[in-house]
mmCIF file with all atom_site columns, C-alpha atoms in Angstrom:
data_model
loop_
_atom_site.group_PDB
_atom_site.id
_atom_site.type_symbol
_atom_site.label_atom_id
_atom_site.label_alt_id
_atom_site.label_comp_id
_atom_site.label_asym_id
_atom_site.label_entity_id
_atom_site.label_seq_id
_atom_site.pdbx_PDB_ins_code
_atom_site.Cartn_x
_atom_site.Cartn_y
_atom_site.Cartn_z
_atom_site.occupancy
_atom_site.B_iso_or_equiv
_atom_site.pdbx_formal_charge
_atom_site.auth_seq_id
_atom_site.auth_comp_id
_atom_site.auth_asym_id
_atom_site.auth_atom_id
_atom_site.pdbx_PDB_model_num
ATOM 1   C CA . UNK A 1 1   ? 0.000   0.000   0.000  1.00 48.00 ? 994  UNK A CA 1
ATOM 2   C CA . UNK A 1 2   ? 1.578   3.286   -0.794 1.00 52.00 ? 995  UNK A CA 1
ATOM 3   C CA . UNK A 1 3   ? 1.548   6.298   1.008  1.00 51.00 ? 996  UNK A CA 1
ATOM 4   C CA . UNK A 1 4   ? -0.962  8.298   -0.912 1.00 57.00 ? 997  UNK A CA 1
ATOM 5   C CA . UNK A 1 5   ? -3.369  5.365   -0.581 1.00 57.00 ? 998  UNK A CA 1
ATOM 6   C CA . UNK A 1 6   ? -2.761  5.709   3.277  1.00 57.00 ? 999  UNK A CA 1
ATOM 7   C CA . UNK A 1 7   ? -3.282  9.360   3.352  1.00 53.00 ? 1000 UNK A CA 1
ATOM 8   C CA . UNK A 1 8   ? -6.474  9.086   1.227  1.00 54.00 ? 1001 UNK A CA 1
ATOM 9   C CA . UNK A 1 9   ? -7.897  6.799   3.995  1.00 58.00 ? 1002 UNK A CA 1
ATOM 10  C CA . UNK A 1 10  ? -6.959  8.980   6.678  1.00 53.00 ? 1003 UNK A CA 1
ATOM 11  C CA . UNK A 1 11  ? -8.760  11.676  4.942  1.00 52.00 ? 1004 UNK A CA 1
ATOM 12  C CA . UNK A 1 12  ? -11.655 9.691   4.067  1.00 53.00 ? 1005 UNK A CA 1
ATOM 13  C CA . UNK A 1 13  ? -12.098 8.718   7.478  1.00 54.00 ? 1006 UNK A CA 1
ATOM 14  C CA . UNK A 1 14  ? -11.558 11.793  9.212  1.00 50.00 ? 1007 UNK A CA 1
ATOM 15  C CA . UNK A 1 15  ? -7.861  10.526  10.844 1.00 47.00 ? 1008 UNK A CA 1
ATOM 16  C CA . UNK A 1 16  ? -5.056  12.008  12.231 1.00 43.00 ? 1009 UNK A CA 1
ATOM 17  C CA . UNK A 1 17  ? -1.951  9.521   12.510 1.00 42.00 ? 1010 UNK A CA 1
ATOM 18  C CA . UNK A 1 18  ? 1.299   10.648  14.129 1.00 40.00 ? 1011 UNK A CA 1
ATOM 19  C CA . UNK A 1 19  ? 4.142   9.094   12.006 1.00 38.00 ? 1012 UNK A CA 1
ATOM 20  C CA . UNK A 1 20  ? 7.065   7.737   13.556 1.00 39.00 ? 1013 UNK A CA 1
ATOM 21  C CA . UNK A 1 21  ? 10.979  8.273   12.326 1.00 38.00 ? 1014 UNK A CA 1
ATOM 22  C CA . UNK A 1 22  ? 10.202  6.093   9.453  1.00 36.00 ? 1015 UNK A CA 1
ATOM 23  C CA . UNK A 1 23  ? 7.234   6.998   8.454  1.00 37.00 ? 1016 UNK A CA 1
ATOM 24  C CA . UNK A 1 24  ? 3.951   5.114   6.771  1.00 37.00 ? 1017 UNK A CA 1
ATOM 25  C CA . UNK A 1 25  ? 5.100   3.900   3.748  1.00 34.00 ? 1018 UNK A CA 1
ATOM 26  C CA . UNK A 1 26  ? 8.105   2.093   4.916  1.00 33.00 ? 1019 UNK A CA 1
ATOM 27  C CA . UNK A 1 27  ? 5.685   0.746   7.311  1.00 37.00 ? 1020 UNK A CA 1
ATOM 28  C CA . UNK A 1 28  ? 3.678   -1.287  4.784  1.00 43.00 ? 1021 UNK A CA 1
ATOM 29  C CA . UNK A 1 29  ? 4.709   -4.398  3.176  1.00 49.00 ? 1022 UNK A CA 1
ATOM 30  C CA . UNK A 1 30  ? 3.092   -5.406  -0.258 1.00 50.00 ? 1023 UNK A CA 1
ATOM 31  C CA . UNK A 1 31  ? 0.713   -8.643  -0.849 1.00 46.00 ? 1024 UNK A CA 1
ATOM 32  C CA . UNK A 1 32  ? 2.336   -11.893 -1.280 1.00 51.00 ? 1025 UNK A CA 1
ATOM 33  C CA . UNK A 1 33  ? 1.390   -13.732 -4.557 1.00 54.00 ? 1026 UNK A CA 1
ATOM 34  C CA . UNK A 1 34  ? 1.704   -16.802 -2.736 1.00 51.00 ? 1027 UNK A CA 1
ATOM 35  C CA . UNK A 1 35  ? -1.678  -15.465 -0.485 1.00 46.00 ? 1028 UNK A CA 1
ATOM 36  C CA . UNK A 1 36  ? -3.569  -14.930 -3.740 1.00 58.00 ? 1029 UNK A CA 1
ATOM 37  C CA . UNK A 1 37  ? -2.853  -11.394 -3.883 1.00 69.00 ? 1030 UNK A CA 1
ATOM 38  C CA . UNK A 1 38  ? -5.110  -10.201 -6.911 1.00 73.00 ? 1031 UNK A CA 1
ATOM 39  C CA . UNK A 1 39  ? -8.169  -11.867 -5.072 1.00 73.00 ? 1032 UNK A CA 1
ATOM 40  C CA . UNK A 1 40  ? -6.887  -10.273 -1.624 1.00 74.00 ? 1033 UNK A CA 1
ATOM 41  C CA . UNK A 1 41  ? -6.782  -7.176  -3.236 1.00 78.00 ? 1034 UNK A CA 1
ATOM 42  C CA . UNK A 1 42  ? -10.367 -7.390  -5.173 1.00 83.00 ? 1035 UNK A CA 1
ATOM 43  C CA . UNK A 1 43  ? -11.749 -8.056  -1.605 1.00 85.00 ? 1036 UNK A CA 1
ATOM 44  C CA . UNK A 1 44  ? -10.094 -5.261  0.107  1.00 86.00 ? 1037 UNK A CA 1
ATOM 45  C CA . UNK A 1 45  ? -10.678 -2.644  -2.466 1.00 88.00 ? 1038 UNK A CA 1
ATOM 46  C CA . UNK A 1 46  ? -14.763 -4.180  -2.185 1.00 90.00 ? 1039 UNK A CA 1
ATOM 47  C CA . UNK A 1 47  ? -14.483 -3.522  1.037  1.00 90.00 ? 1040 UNK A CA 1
ATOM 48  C CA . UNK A 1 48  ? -12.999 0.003   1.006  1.00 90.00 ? 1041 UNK A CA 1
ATOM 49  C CA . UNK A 1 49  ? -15.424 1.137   -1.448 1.00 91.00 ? 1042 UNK A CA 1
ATOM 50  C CA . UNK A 1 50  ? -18.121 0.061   1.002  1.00 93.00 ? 1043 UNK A CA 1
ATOM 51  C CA . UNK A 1 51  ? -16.467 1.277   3.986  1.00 93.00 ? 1044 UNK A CA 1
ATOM 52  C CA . UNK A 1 52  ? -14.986 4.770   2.834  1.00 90.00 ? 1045 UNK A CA 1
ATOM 53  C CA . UNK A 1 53  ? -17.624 5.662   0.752  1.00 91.00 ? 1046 UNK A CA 1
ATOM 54  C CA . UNK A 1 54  ? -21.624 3.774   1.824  1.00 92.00 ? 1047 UNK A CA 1
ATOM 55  C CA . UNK A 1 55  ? -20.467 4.133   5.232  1.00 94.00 ? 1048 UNK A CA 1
ATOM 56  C CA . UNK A 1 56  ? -20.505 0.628   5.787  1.00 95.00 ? 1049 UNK A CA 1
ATOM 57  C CA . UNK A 1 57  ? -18.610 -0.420  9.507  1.00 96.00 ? 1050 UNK A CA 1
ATOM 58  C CA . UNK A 1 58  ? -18.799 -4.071  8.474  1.00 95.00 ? 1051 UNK A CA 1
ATOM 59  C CA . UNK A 1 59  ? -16.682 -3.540  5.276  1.00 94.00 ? 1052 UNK A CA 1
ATOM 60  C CA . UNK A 1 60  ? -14.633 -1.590  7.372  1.00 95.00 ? 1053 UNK A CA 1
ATOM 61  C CA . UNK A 1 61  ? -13.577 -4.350  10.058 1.00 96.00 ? 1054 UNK A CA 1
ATOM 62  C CA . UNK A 1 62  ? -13.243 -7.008  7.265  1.00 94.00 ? 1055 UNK A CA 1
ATOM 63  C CA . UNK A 1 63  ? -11.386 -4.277  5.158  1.00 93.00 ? 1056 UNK A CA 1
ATOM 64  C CA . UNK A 1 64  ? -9.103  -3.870  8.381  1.00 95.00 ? 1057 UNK A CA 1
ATOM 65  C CA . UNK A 1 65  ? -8.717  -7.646  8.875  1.00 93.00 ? 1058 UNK A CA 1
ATOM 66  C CA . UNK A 1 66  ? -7.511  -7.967  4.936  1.00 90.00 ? 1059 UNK A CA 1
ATOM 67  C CA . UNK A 1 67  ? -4.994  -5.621  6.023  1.00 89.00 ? 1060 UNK A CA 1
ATOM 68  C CA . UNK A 1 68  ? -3.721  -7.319  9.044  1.00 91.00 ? 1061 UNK A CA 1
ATOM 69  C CA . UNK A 1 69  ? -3.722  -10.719 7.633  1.00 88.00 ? 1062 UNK A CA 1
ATOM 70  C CA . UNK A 1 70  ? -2.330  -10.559 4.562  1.00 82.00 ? 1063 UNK A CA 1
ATOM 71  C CA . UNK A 1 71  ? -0.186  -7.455  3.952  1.00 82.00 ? 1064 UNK A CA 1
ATOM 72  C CA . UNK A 1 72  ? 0.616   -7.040  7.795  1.00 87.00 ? 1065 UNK A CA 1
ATOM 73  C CA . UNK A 1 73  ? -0.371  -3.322  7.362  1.00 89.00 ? 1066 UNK A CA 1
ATOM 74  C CA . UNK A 1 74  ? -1.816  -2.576  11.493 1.00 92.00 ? 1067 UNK A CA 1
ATOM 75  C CA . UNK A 1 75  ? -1.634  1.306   10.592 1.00 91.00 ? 1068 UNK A CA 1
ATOM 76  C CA . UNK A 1 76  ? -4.174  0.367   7.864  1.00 92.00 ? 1069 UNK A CA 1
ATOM 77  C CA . UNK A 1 77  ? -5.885  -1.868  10.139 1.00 94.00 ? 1070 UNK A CA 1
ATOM 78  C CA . UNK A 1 78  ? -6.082  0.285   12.821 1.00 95.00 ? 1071 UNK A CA 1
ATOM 79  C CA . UNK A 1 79  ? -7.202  3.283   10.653 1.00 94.00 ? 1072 UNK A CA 1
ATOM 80  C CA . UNK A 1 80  ? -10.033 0.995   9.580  1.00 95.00 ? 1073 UNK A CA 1
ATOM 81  C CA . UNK A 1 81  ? -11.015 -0.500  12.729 1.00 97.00 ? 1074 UNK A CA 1
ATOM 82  C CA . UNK A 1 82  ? -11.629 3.284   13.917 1.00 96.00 ? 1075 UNK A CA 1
ATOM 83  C CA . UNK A 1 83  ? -13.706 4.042   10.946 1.00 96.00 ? 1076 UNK A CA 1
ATOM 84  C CA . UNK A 1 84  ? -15.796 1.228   12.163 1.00 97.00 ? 1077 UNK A CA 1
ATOM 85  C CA . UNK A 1 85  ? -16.030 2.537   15.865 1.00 98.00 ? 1078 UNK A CA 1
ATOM 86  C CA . UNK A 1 86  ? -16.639 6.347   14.516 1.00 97.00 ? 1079 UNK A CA 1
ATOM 87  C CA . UNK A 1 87  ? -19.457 4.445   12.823 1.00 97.00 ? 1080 UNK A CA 1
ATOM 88  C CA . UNK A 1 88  ? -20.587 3.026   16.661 1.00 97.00 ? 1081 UNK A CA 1
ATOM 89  C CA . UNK A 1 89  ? -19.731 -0.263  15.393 1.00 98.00 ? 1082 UNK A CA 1
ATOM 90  C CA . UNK A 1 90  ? -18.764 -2.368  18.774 1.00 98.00 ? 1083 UNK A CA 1
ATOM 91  C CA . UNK A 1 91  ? -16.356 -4.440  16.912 1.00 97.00 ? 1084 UNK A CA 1
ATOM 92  C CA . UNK A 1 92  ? -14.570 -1.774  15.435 1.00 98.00 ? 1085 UNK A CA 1
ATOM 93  C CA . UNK A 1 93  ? -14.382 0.090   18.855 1.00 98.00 ? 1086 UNK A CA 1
ATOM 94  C CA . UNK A 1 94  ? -12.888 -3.258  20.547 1.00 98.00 ? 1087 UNK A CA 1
ATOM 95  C CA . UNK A 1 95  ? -10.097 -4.177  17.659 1.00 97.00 ? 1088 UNK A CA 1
ATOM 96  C CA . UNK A 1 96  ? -8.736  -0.754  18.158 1.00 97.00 ? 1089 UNK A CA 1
ATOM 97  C CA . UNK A 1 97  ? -8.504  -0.996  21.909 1.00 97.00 ? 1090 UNK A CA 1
ATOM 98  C CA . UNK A 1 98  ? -6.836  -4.448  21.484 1.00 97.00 ? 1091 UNK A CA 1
ATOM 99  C CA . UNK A 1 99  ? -4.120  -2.503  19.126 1.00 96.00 ? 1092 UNK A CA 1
ATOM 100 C CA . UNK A 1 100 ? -3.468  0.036   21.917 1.00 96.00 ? 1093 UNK A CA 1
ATOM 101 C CA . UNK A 1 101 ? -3.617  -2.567  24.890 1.00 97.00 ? 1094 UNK A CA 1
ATOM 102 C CA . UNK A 1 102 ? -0.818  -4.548  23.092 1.00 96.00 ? 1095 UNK A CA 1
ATOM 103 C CA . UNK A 1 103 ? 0.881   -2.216  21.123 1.00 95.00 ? 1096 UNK A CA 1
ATOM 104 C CA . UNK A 1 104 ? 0.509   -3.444  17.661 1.00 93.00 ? 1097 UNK A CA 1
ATOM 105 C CA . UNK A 1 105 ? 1.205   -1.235  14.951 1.00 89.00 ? 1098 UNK A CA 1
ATOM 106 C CA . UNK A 1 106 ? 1.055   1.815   17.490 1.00 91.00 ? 1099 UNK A CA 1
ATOM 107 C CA . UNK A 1 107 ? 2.288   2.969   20.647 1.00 94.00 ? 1100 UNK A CA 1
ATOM 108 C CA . UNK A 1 108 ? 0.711   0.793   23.799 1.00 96.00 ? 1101 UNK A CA 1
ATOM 109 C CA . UNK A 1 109 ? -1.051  3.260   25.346 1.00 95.00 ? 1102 UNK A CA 1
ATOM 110 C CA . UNK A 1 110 ? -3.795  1.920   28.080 1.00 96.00 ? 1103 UNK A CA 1
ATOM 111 C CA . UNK A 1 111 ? -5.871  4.930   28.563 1.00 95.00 ? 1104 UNK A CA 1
ATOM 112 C CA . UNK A 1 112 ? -6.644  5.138   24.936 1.00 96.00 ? 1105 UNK A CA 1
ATOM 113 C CA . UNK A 1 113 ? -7.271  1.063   25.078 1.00 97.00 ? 1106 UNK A CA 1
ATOM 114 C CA . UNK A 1 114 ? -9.314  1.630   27.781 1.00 97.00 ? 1107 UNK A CA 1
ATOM 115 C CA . UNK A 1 115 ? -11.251 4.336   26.435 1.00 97.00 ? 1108 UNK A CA 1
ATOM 116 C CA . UNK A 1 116 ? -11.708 2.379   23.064 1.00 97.00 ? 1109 UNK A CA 1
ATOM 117 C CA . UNK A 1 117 ? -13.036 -0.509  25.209 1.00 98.00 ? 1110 UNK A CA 1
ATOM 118 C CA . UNK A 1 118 ? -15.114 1.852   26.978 1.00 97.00 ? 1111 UNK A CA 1
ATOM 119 C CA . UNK A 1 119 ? -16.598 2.603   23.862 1.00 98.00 ? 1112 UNK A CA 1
ATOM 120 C CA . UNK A 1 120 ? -17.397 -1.190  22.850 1.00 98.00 ? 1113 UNK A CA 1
ATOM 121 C CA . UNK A 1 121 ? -19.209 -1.603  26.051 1.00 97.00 ? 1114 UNK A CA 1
ATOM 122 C CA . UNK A 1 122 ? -21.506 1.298   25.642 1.00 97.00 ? 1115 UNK A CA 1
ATOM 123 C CA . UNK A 1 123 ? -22.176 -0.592  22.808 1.00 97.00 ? 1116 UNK A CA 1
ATOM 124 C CA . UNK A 1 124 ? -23.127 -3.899  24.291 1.00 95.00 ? 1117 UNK A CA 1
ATOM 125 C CA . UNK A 1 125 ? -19.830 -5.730  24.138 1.00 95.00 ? 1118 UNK A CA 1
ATOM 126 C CA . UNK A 1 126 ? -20.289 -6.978  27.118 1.00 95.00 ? 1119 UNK A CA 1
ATOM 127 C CA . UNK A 1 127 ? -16.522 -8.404  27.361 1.00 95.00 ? 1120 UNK A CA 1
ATOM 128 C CA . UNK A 1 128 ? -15.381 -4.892  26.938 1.00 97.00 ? 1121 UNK A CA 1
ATOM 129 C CA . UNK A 1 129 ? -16.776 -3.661  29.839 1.00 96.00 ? 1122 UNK A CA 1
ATOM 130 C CA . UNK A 1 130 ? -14.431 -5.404  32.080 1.00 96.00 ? 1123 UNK A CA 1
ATOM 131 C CA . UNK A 1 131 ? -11.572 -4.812  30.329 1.00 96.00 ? 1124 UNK A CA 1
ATOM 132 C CA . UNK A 1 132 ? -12.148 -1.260  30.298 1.00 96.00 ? 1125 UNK A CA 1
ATOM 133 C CA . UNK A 1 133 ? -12.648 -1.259  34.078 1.00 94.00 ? 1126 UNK A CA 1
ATOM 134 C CA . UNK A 1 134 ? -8.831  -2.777  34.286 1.00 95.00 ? 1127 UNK A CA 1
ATOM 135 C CA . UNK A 1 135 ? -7.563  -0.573  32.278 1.00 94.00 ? 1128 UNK A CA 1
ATOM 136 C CA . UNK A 1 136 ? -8.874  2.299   33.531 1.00 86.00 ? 1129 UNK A CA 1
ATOM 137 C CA . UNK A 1 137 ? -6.539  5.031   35.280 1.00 79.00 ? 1130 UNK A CA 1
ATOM 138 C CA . UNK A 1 138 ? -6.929  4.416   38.938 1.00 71.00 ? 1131 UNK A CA 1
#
């Protein structure tokens, strides 16, 4: 994924992303044609049509999964996943707080986490709700 395809998804959704020393593009690795890229891709850009432009939180999460699975991309992932939250999507809202918690693809940060799970349990991911509790500043 190149760098203007990252920025157009961060505009699209409404994102800020602080880059680190290296920046996004060095940060993303391209499909394999061992994992069936051209199909990979067909899905993803299915799903980013859906997600970026109907709206659609689904498309978004299995957009964000594509990502994570096959071209190891977590920015894009994560960039996704909070599309899908934005969109009160309880899914979306957990996937990023699992990013944070652990520190994939971003810096582990467990306010944020907590907040994202926060989020997911206000919308009835019931899971969430405790791990938002232990995460919580005391």
């Amino acid at each position: 994924m190149t760098s203007d395809r990252i920025t157009r998804i961060l505009l699209l959704c409404g994102l800020t992303l602080v880059l680190g020393p290296r920046g996004i593009a060095q940060q993303t690795q391209p499909l394999s044609t061992a994992q069936g890229s051209a199909l990979v891709q067909k899905n993803i850009d299915l799903d980013m049509k859906a997600c970026l432009q109907d709206n659609k939180s689904d498309a978004c999460i299995q957009a964000g999964d594509l990502y994570a699975k096959y071209a190891n991309d977590q920015v894009a992932a994560n960039l996704l996943y909070r599309k899908a939250c934005n969109l009160d999507n309880a899914t979306g809202c957990n996937k990023v707080a699992v990013l944070y918690e652990n520190g994939i693809g971003i810096p582990r940060n467990n306010a944020t986490a907590a907040d994202y799970y926060s989020r997911a349990c206000k919308l009835a991911n019931k899971p969430a709700c405790a791990k938002a509790q232990a995460l919580a500043p005391k």
